[in-house]
CSV table of C-alpha atoms and ligand atoms in Angstrom, one decimal:
chain,number,residue,atom,x,y,z
A,235,MET,CA,11.1,57.7,-80.6
A,236,LYS,CA,14.0,58.4,-78.3
A,237,LEU,CA,14.2,62.0,-79.5
A,238,PHE,CA,10.4,62.5,-79.0
A,239,LEU,CA,10.7,61.4,-75.4
A,240,LEU,CA,13.7,63.5,-74.7
A,241,LEU,CA,12.6,66.8,-76.2
A,242,PRO,CA,9.9,67.8,-73.8
A,243,PHE,CA,12.3,67.1,-71.0
A,244,ILE,CA,15.0,69.3,-72.4
A,245,CYS,CA,12.5,72.1,-73.0
A,246,CYS,CA,11.0,72.0,-69.6
A,247,TYR,CA,14.3,71.8,-68.0
A,248,SER,CA,15.8,74.8,-69.8
A,249,ILE,CA,12.7,77.0,-69.3
A,250,ALA,CA,12.7,76.2,-65.6
A,251,ASP,CA,16.4,76.9,-65.5
A,252,ALA,CA,16.0,80.2,-67.2
A,253,GLN,CA,13.2,81.3,-64.9
A,254,CYS,CA,15.3,80.3,-62.0
A,255,ARG,CA,18.1,82.5,-63.1
A,256,SER,CA,16.1,85.4,-64.2
A,257,GLY,CA,13.3,85.5,-61.6
A,258,VAL,CA,9.9,86.8,-62.4
A,259,SER,CA,10.2,90.4,-63.6
A,260,SER,CA,12.8,90.5,-66.3
A,261,GLY,CA,11.8,93.0,-68.8
A,262,THR,CA,12.0,96.3,-70.5
A,263,PHE,CA,11.4,99.6,-68.8
A,264,ASN,CA,10.7,102.3,-71.4
A,265,VAL,CA,11.0,105.9,-70.3
A,266,LEU,CA,8.0,106.9,-72.4
A,267,HIS,CA,5.8,104.6,-70.3
A,268,TYR,CA,7.1,106.5,-67.3
A,269,GLY,CA,5.9,109.8,-68.8
A,270,ALA,CA,9.0,111.2,-70.5
A,271,ARG,CA,7.9,114.1,-72.7
A,272,ALA,CA,10.7,113.7,-75.2
A,273,ASN,CA,10.1,117.2,-76.6
A,274,GLY,CA,13.6,118.5,-76.1
A,275,PHE,CA,12.6,121.3,-73.7
A,276,SER,CA,10.7,119.9,-70.7
A,277,ASP,CA,13.0,118.3,-68.1
A,278,ASP,CA,12.8,114.5,-68.2
A,279,SER,CA,15.3,113.9,-65.4
A,280,LYS,CA,12.8,112.7,-62.8
A,281,VAL,CA,11.2,110.3,-65.3
A,282,PHE,CA,14.5,108.8,-66.2
A,283,MET,CA,15.4,108.2,-62.6
A,284,ALA,CA,12.0,106.7,-61.9
A,285,ALA,CA,12.4,104.3,-64.8
A,286,TRP,CA,15.9,103.4,-63.7
A,287,LYS,CA,14.7,102.8,-60.2
A,288,ALA,CA,12.1,100.3,-61.4
A,289,ALA,CA,14.6,98.5,-63.6
A,290,CYS,CA,17.1,98.4,-60.9
A,291,ALA,CA,14.6,96.9,-58.4
A,292,ALA,CA,13.6,94.2,-60.9
A,293,SER,CA,15.4,90.9,-61.3
A,294,GLY,CA,17.0,89.0,-64.1
A,295,ASN,CA,18.2,90.6,-67.3
A,296,VAL,CA,16.6,94.0,-67.5
A,297,LYS,CA,16.6,96.8,-70.1
A,298,LEU,CA,16.0,100.5,-69.7
A,299,HIS,CA,14.9,101.8,-73.1
A,300,ILE,CA,15.3,105.4,-74.2
A,301,PRO,CA,13.6,105.4,-77.6
A,302,ARG,CA,14.4,107.9,-80.4
A,303,GLY,CA,13.5,111.5,-79.6
A,304,LYS,CA,15.0,114.5,-77.9
A,305,TYR,CA,15.1,114.6,-74.1
A,306,LEU,CA,16.2,117.5,-72.0
A,307,VAL,CA,17.8,116.3,-68.8
A,308,GLY,CA,19.6,117.9,-65.9
A,309,PRO,CA,22.0,115.8,-63.6
A,310,VAL,CA,20.8,112.2,-63.5
A,311,LYS,CA,22.1,109.5,-61.2
A,312,PHE,CA,21.6,105.9,-62.3
A,313,ASP,CA,22.8,104.3,-59.1
A,314,GLY,CA,23.0,100.7,-57.9
A,315,PRO,CA,23.5,98.3,-56.5
A,316,CYS,CA,20.7,96.6,-58.3
A,317,ARG,CA,20.6,93.5,-56.0
A,318,ASN,CA,18.5,91.1,-58.0
A,319,VAL,CA,19.5,92.2,-61.4
A,320,HIS,CA,21.6,89.8,-63.4
A,321,SER,CA,22.5,92.3,-66.1
A,322,ILE,CA,21.2,95.7,-67.1
A,323,THR,CA,21.2,97.2,-70.6
A,324,VAL,CA,20.5,100.9,-71.2
A,325,TYR,CA,19.4,100.9,-74.7
A,326,MET,CA,19.8,104.6,-75.7
A,327,GLN,CA,18.5,105.5,-79.1
A,328,GLY,CA,17.5,109.0,-78.1
A,329,TYR,CA,19.3,112.4,-78.3
A,330,LEU,CA,19.9,113.6,-74.7
A,331,LYS,CA,20.5,117.4,-74.2
A,332,ALA,CA,22.1,118.5,-71.0
A,333,SER,CA,20.5,121.4,-69.1
A,334,THR,CA,22.6,124.5,-69.6
A,335,ASP,CA,21.5,125.9,-66.2
A,336,LEU,CA,24.6,125.4,-64.1
A,337,SER,CA,22.6,126.1,-60.9
A,338,LYS,CA,21.0,122.7,-61.4
A,339,TYR,CA,24.3,120.9,-60.9
A,340,VAL,CA,25.4,120.8,-57.3
A,341,GLU,CA,29.2,121.3,-57.0
A,342,GLY,CA,30.8,117.9,-57.9
A,343,ASP,CA,27.7,116.7,-59.8
A,344,ASP,CA,28.2,115.2,-63.2
A,345,TRP,CA,25.6,115.1,-65.9
A,346,ILE,CA,24.8,111.4,-66.3
A,347,GLN,CA,26.3,109.1,-63.7
A,348,PHE,CA,26.2,105.3,-63.5
A,349,GLY,CA,27.4,104.4,-60.0
A,350,HIS,CA,27.9,101.1,-58.1
A,351,VAL,CA,26.2,99.0,-60.8
A,352,ASP,CA,27.5,95.7,-62.2
A,353,LYS,CA,27.0,94.1,-65.6
A,354,LEU,CA,25.8,97.3,-67.2
A,355,THR,CA,25.7,97.7,-71.0
A,356,LEU,CA,25.2,101.1,-72.5
A,357,THR,CA,24.4,101.0,-76.2
A,358,GLY,CA,21.8,101.9,-78.9
A,359,GLY,CA,23.5,104.5,-81.0
A,360,GLY,CA,22.1,107.5,-79.1
A,361,THR,CA,23.8,110.9,-78.5
A,362,PHE,CA,24.7,112.7,-75.3
A,363,ASP,CA,24.9,116.4,-76.1
A,364,GLY,CA,26.5,118.2,-73.1
A,365,GLN,CA,25.6,121.6,-74.7
A,366,GLY,CA,29.0,122.8,-73.3
A,367,ALA,CA,29.5,126.0,-75.4
A,368,VAL,CA,27.3,128.0,-72.9
A,369,SER,CA,29.5,127.0,-69.9
A,370,TRP,CA,33.0,126.9,-71.4
A,371,PRO,CA,33.5,130.6,-70.7
A,372,PHE,CA,32.9,129.9,-67.0
A,373,ASN,CA,35.6,127.2,-66.8
A,374,LYS,CA,38.7,128.8,-65.2
A,375,CYS,CA,40.5,125.5,-64.6
A,376,PRO,CA,43.1,125.8,-67.4
A,377,ARG,CA,44.4,129.0,-65.6
A,378,LYS,CA,43.4,128.7,-61.9
A,379,LYS,CA,44.3,125.9,-59.5
A,380,ASN,CA,41.3,126.2,-57.3
A,381,CYS,CA,38.5,126.3,-59.8
A,382,ARG,CA,35.0,125.1,-60.0
A,383,VAL,CA,35.0,121.8,-62.0
A,384,LEU,CA,32.2,121.6,-64.4
A,385,PRO,CA,30.1,118.4,-64.9
A,386,THR,CA,31.4,115.5,-66.8
A,387,SER,CA,28.9,114.2,-69.4
A,388,ILE,CA,29.0,110.5,-68.7
A,389,LYS,CA,30.6,109.2,-65.5
A,390,PHE,CA,31.0,105.5,-64.5
A,391,LEU,CA,31.8,105.3,-60.8
A,392,ALA,CA,32.7,102.0,-59.1
A,393,THR,CA,31.1,99.8,-61.7
A,394,ALA,CA,32.2,96.3,-62.7
A,395,ASP,CA,31.8,94.5,-66.0
A,396,THR,CA,30.6,97.5,-68.0
A,397,VAL,CA,30.3,97.6,-71.7
A,398,VAL,CA,29.8,100.8,-73.6
A,399,ARG,CA,29.3,100.3,-77.3
A,400,ARG,CA,27.9,102.5,-80.1
A,401,VAL,CA,27.3,105.8,-78.3
A,402,LYS,CA,28.1,109.4,-79.2
A,403,SER,CA,29.1,112.3,-77.0
A,404,LEU,CA,29.0,115.9,-78.2
A,405,ASN,CA,30.2,119.2,-76.6
A,406,SER,CA,30.6,118.1,-73.0
A,407,LYS,CA,30.9,120.8,-70.4
A,408,PHE,CA,34.0,119.2,-69.0
A,409,PHE,CA,35.2,115.6,-69.7
A,410,HIS,CA,33.0,113.6,-72.1
A,411,VAL,CA,33.4,110.2,-70.4
A,412,ALA,CA,35.0,109.4,-67.0
A,413,VAL,CA,35.7,105.9,-65.8
A,414,VAL,CA,36.6,106.1,-62.1
A,415,GLY,CA,37.1,103.2,-59.7
A,416,CYS,CA,35.8,100.7,-62.2
A,417,LYS,CA,36.7,97.0,-62.8
A,418,ARG,CA,36.6,95.5,-66.3
A,419,PHE,CA,35.3,98.3,-68.5
A,420,HIS,CA,35.1,97.8,-72.2
A,421,GLY,CA,34.4,100.7,-74.6
A,422,SER,CA,34.1,100.4,-78.3
A,423,ASN,CA,32.6,102.3,-81.2
A,424,ILE,CA,32.4,105.5,-79.2
A,425,ARG,CA,32.3,108.8,-81.1
A,426,ILE,CA,33.3,111.9,-79.3
A,427,HIS,CA,33.2,115.4,-80.7
A,428,ALA,CA,33.9,119.0,-79.4
A,429,PRO,CA,35.8,121.9,-80.9
A,430,SER,CA,39.6,122.1,-80.6
A,431,ASN,CA,39.4,125.2,-78.4
A,432,SER,CA,36.9,123.8,-75.8
A,433,PRO,CA,38.6,123.7,-72.3
A,434,ASN,CA,39.1,120.4,-70.4
A,435,THR,CA,36.9,118.4,-72.7
A,436,ASP,CA,39.0,115.2,-72.4
A,437,GLY,CA,37.4,112.4,-74.5
A,438,ILE,CA,37.8,109.5,-72.1
A,439,HIS,CA,39.4,109.9,-68.7
A,440,ILE,CA,40.3,106.8,-66.7
A,441,GLU,CA,41.2,106.8,-63.0
A,442,ARG,CA,41.7,104.2,-60.3
A,443,SER,CA,40.4,101.5,-62.6
A,444,SER,CA,41.6,98.1,-63.7
A,445,ASP,CA,41.2,96.0,-66.8
A,446,VAL,CA,40.0,98.7,-69.1
A,447,THR,CA,39.9,98.3,-72.9
A,448,ILE,CA,38.9,101.1,-75.3
A,449,CYS,CA,39.0,100.3,-79.0
A,450,ASN,CA,37.6,101.4,-82.4
A,451,SER,CA,36.7,104.9,-81.4
A,452,VAL,CA,36.9,108.3,-83.0
A,453,ILE,CA,37.8,111.2,-80.8
A,454,ALA,CA,38.0,114.9,-81.8
A,455,THR,CA,38.1,117.3,-78.9
A,456,GLY,CA,39.7,120.3,-77.1
A,457,ASP,CA,41.8,118.3,-74.6
A,458,ASP,CA,43.3,114.8,-74.3
A,459,CYS,CA,41.5,112.3,-76.5
A,460,ILE,CA,42.2,109.7,-73.8
A,461,SER,CA,43.7,110.5,-70.4
A,462,ILE,CA,45.0,107.8,-68.1
A,463,GLY,CA,45.2,109.2,-64.6
A,464,GLN,CA,46.5,107.8,-61.4
A,465,GLY,CA,45.8,104.4,-59.9
A,466,ASN,CA,45.1,102.5,-63.2
A,467,VAL,CA,46.2,98.9,-63.7
A,468,HIS,CA,46.0,97.1,-67.1
A,469,VAL,CA,44.6,99.5,-69.6
A,470,ARG,CA,44.5,98.6,-73.3
A,471,ILE,CA,43.8,101.1,-76.0
A,472,SER,CA,43.6,100.3,-79.7
A,473,ARG,CA,42.3,101.5,-83.0
A,474,ILE,CA,41.7,105.1,-81.9
A,475,THR,CA,41.5,107.9,-84.3
A,476,CYS,CA,42.4,111.0,-82.3
A,477,GLY,CA,42.5,114.6,-83.3
A,478,PRO,CA,42.1,117.5,-82.9
A,479,GLY,CA,42.9,117.5,-79.2
A,480,HIS,CA,45.9,117.0,-76.9
A,481,GLY,CA,46.6,113.4,-77.9
A,482,ILE,CA,46.7,110.2,-75.7
A,483,SER,CA,48.1,111.1,-72.3
A,484,VAL,CA,49.2,109.4,-69.2
A,485,GLY,CA,48.6,111.9,-66.4
A,486,SER,CA,48.8,114.4,-65.1
A,487,LEU,CA,50.3,112.3,-62.3
A,488,GLY,CA,51.7,113.6,-59.0
A,489,ARG,CA,49.4,116.5,-58.3
A,490,TYR,CA,48.0,115.1,-55.0
A,491,ARG,CA,49.6,113.3,-52.1
A,492,ASP,CA,48.1,109.8,-52.1
A,493,GLU,CA,48.0,108.8,-55.8
A,494,GLY,CA,48.1,105.2,-56.9
A,495,ASP,CA,50.6,103.8,-59.3
A,496,VAL,CA,49.9,103.4,-63.0
A,497,ARG,CA,50.9,99.9,-64.2
A,498,GLY,CA,50.4,98.0,-67.5
A,499,LEU,CA,49.3,100.2,-70.3
A,500,VAL,CA,49.2,99.3,-74.0
A,501,VAL,CA,48.3,101.9,-76.7
A,502,ARG,CA,48.4,100.6,-80.2
A,503,ASP,CA,47.2,100.6,-83.8
A,504,SER,CA,46.1,104.2,-83.7
A,505,THR,CA,46.2,107.4,-85.7
A,506,ILE,CA,46.8,110.8,-84.1
A,507,SER,CA,46.3,113.9,-86.3
A,508,GLY,CA,46.7,117.6,-85.8
A,509,THR,CA,47.0,117.4,-82.0
A,510,THR,CA,49.4,119.3,-79.6
A,511,ASN,CA,50.8,116.0,-78.3
A,512,GLY,CA,50.8,112.4,-79.7
A,513,ILE,CA,51.7,110.0,-76.9
A,514,ARG,CA,52.5,111.8,-73.7
A,515,ILE,CA,53.4,111.0,-70.1
A,516,LYS,CA,53.2,114.1,-67.9
A,517,THR,CA,53.8,114.5,-64.2
A,518,TRP,CA,53.7,117.6,-62.0
A,519,GLN,CA,56.9,119.1,-60.7
A,520,ASN,CA,56.9,119.7,-57.0
A,521,SER,CA,54.7,116.6,-56.4
A,522,PRO,CA,53.6,116.2,-52.8
A,523,GLY,CA,53.7,112.4,-52.8
A,524,SER,CA,55.7,109.7,-54.7
A,525,SER,CA,54.2,107.1,-57.0
A,526,SER,CA,55.3,105.2,-60.1
A,527,ALA,CA,54.3,104.8,-63.7
A,528,THR,CA,55.6,101.6,-65.2
A,529,ASN,CA,55.2,99.0,-67.9
A,530,MET,CA,53.8,101.1,-70.8
A,531,THR,CA,53.9,100.2,-74.5
A,532,PHE,CA,53.0,102.5,-77.3
A,533,LYS,CA,53.0,100.6,-80.5
A,534,ASN,CA,52.2,101.0,-84.2
A,535,ILE,CA,51.0,104.6,-84.0
A,536,SER,CA,50.8,107.0,-86.9
A,537,MET,CA,51.2,110.7,-86.4
A,538,LYS,CA,50.0,113.4,-88.8
A,539,GLY,CA,51.2,117.0,-88.1
A,540,VAL,CA,51.4,116.5,-84.3
A,541,ALA,CA,53.3,119.2,-82.4
A,542,ASN,CA,55.0,116.8,-79.9
A,543,PRO,CA,54.6,113.3,-81.2
A,544,ILE,CA,56.5,111.5,-78.4
A,545,ILE,CA,56.8,113.4,-75.1
A,546,ILE,CA,57.6,112.6,-71.5
A,547,ASP,CA,57.2,115.8,-69.4
A,548,GLN,CA,58.0,115.6,-65.8
A,549,MET,CA,58.2,119.4,-65.4
A,550,TYR,CA,54.5,119.9,-65.9
A,551,CYS,CA,53.3,123.1,-64.3
A,552,PRO,CA,50.4,124.7,-66.1
A,553,TYR,CA,50.0,127.8,-63.9
A,554,VAL,CA,52.2,130.8,-64.0
A,555,LEU,CA,52.8,130.6,-60.2
A,556,CYS,CA,54.1,127.2,-59.3
A,557,PRO,CA,55.0,127.2,-55.6
A,558,SER,CA,58.5,125.8,-56.1
A,559,GLN,CA,60.8,124.2,-58.7
A,560,ALA,CA,61.2,120.9,-56.8
A,561,PRO,CA,61.5,117.9,-59.1
A,562,SER,CA,58.7,115.4,-59.7
A,563,ARG,CA,58.6,112.4,-57.5
A,564,VAL,CA,56.8,110.2,-59.9
A,565,LYS,CA,59.1,107.3,-61.0
A,566,ILE,CA,58.8,106.4,-64.6
A,567,SER,CA,60.2,103.0,-65.8
A,568,ASP,CA,59.8,100.2,-68.4
A,569,ILE,CA,58.5,102.4,-71.2
A,570,PHE,CA,58.4,101.1,-74.8
A,571,PHE,CA,57.9,103.2,-77.9
A,572,ARG,CA,57.7,100.9,-81.0
A,573,ASP,CA,56.9,101.6,-84.6
A,574,ILE,CA,55.9,105.2,-84.3
A,575,ARG,CA,55.9,107.0,-87.6
A,576,GLY,CA,54.6,110.1,-89.4
A,577,THR,CA,55.1,113.8,-89.2
A,578,SER,CA,55.8,116.3,-86.5
A,579,ALA,CA,54.6,119.9,-86.7
A,580,THR,CA,57.5,121.2,-84.7
A,581,PRO,CA,61.3,120.5,-85.1
A,582,VAL,CA,61.5,118.6,-81.7
A,583,ALA,CA,59.7,115.3,-82.5
A,584,VAL,CA,60.9,113.4,-79.4
A,585,THR,CA,61.1,115.0,-75.9
A,586,LEU,CA,62.1,112.9,-72.9
A,587,LYS,CA,62.1,115.4,-70.1
A,588,CYS,CA,62.5,113.3,-67.0
A,589,SER,CA,62.8,114.3,-63.4
A,590,ARG,CA,66.2,115.2,-61.9
A,591,GLY,CA,64.8,113.8,-58.6
A,592,ALA,CA,63.7,110.5,-60.2
A,593,PRO,CA,65.4,109.9,-63.6
A,594,CYS,CA,63.4,107.7,-66.0
A,595,ARG,CA,64.5,104.0,-66.1
A,596,ASN,CA,64.4,101.6,-69.0
A,597,VAL,CA,63.0,103.8,-71.7
A,598,ASN,CA,63.2,102.1,-75.1
A,599,LEU,CA,62.6,103.4,-78.6
A,600,HIS,CA,62.4,100.9,-81.5
A,601,ASN,CA,61.7,102.0,-85.1
A,602,VAL,CA,60.8,105.7,-84.7
A,603,HIS,CA,60.4,107.5,-88.0
A,604,LEU,CA,59.2,111.1,-87.6
A,605,ARG,CA,59.7,113.8,-90.1
A,606,TYR,CA,59.4,117.5,-89.4
A,607,THR,CA,56.8,119.1,-91.8
A,608,GLY,CA,58.8,122.3,-91.8
A,609,GLY,CA,61.6,120.8,-93.9
A,610,ALA,CA,64.6,120.7,-91.6
A,611,ALA,CA,65.5,117.5,-89.8
A,612,ALA,CA,63.5,116.6,-86.7
A,613,THR,CA,65.4,116.5,-83.4
A,614,ALA,CA,65.2,114.9,-80.0
A,615,GLU,CA,65.7,116.4,-76.6
A,616,CYS,CA,66.5,114.5,-73.4
A,617,TRP,CA,66.9,115.3,-69.7
A,618,ASN,CA,67.7,112.8,-66.9
A,619,VAL,CA,67.3,109.7,-69.0
A,620,LYS,CA,69.5,107.2,-70.9
A,621,ALA,CA,67.1,105.7,-73.4
A,622,ARG,CA,67.8,102.5,-75.4
A,623,TYR,CA,67.5,102.7,-79.1
A,624,SER,CA,67.0,100.0,-81.8
A,625,GLY,CA,65.9,99.9,-85.4
A,626,ILE,CA,65.3,103.1,-87.4
A,627,GLN,CA,65.8,106.3,-85.4
A,628,MET,CA,64.5,109.5,-86.9
A,629,PRO,CA,65.2,111.9,-85.2
A,630,ALA,CA,68.6,110.8,-84.3
A,631,PRO,CA,68.9,109.7,-80.6
A,632,CYS,CA,70.0,112.4,-78.1
A,633,HIS,CA,73.1,111.9,-76.1
B,921,NAG,C1,52.7,94.8,-68.6
B,921,NAG,O1,51.4,95.2,-69.0
B,921,NAG,C2,50.7,94.4,-69.9
B,921,NAG,C3,49.4,95.1,-70.3
B,921,NAG,O2,48.6,95.4,-69.2
B,921,NAG,C4,50.5,93.0,-69.2
B,921,NAG,O3,49.8,92.2,-70.1
B,921,NAG,C5,51.8,92.5,-68.8
B,921,NAG,O4,51.6,91.3,-68.1
B,921,NAG,C6,52.6,93.5,-67.9
B,921,NAG,N1,53.9,93.0,-67.7
B,921,NAG,C7,54.5,92.9,-66.4
B,921,NAG,C8,55.9,92.4,-66.4
B,921,NAG,O5,53.9,93.2,-65.5
B,922,NAG,C1,48.8,99.1,-87.3
B,922,NAG,O1,47.7,99.9,-87.0
B,922,NAG,C2,46.7,100.0,-88.1
B,922,NAG,C3,45.6,100.9,-87.7
B,922,NAG,O2,46.1,102.2,-87.4
B,922,NAG,C4,46.2,98.6,-88.5
B,922,NAG,O3,45.4,98.7,-89.6
B,922,NAG,C5,47.4,97.7,-88.8
B,922,NAG,O4,47.0,96.4,-89.0
B,922,NAG,C6,48.4,97.7,-87.6
B,922,NAG,N1,49.6,96.9,-88.0
B,922,NAG,C7,50.1,95.9,-87.2
B,922,NAG,C8,51.3,95.3,-87.7
B,922,NAG,O5,49.5,95.6,-86.2
């Protein structure tokens, strides 16, 4: 009897409460209902943006649905703020193909941008195909300092509380994913693929962001699997399978004058195979400003045939003509390499090339077991650093 009386009350209360929180127009916005042609050759960009605009103007928990099918899209901006939205899910099951016509991208445009939107979830198992092969020959950035930067495939700009789960990125023109100026970004089950010779196709680039986690992802590409740029605080990376590519990198730091510090990085439980670098910290020599890179732990990482498994390089200068040989002014400190094992494809398995202007401080290696695949013993090289060693050390520490 008591229960009978109580139930309707609880029901009504919770429905009213839910309506209160979610307003009137929670719902799903399907791009097909907005006229997407989904034939893989007619441009659906305008339709995508119209559907996003409607979803963003709604209230409560909303969903933008991109059903299975092929969609050709040029640059698309999914911008907020979405003032009355509580959360927004982009449920992407489709296969998105980027326009290959570079004239559609204004200088600085990315392909798909999510900007200034909070509580966004991107999921659904869909694919972002940047169709980069056509534009890679036009990318002069690996050789020229002032180059036109091609569009990144998926960019998150100034978002908060973002979840990216179960998506795939293929053949980006430039970076696959960029996380810039974001707070609380969580990426998992992301699959990234591009050929090993594709230029600047970093898998996930993180910059000026805080509280970022990336886990359980497989990245094979032509540049860094994950690159941690300037101004990042609290980044955790785990269970990554990386290779081919250039490994997991901090940097490059110190290229521009007003860069932010990088503080609090953990990279762990990952496998890196057939890459040019394993775990790397690189800073430009001749840096115009000073900054610091501190509190970084690299732990439980397995290397297979990696050319430079552990490398700090503060003499980074990718162009033939560097204006001067001035030392890097990025201060590196509190760095921990723990339980790093596997094989090196070159004799020098550990390189600690610190700046003579700002020697590295408190660099620790614990249980490093790296074998050179060429047969001879692996070696270590150090400049401007007195590292601390404990546990197994293979190669032998440098003096
Ligand atoms: C170092 O970074 C880790 C990971 O972000 C963080 O949990 C820890 O509190 C930091 N330690 C210090 C001393 O700042
Ligand atoms: C080390 O990383 C592997 C994944 O590469 C994981 O399976 C294993 O549990 C980790 N070991 C420890 C002690 O955390």
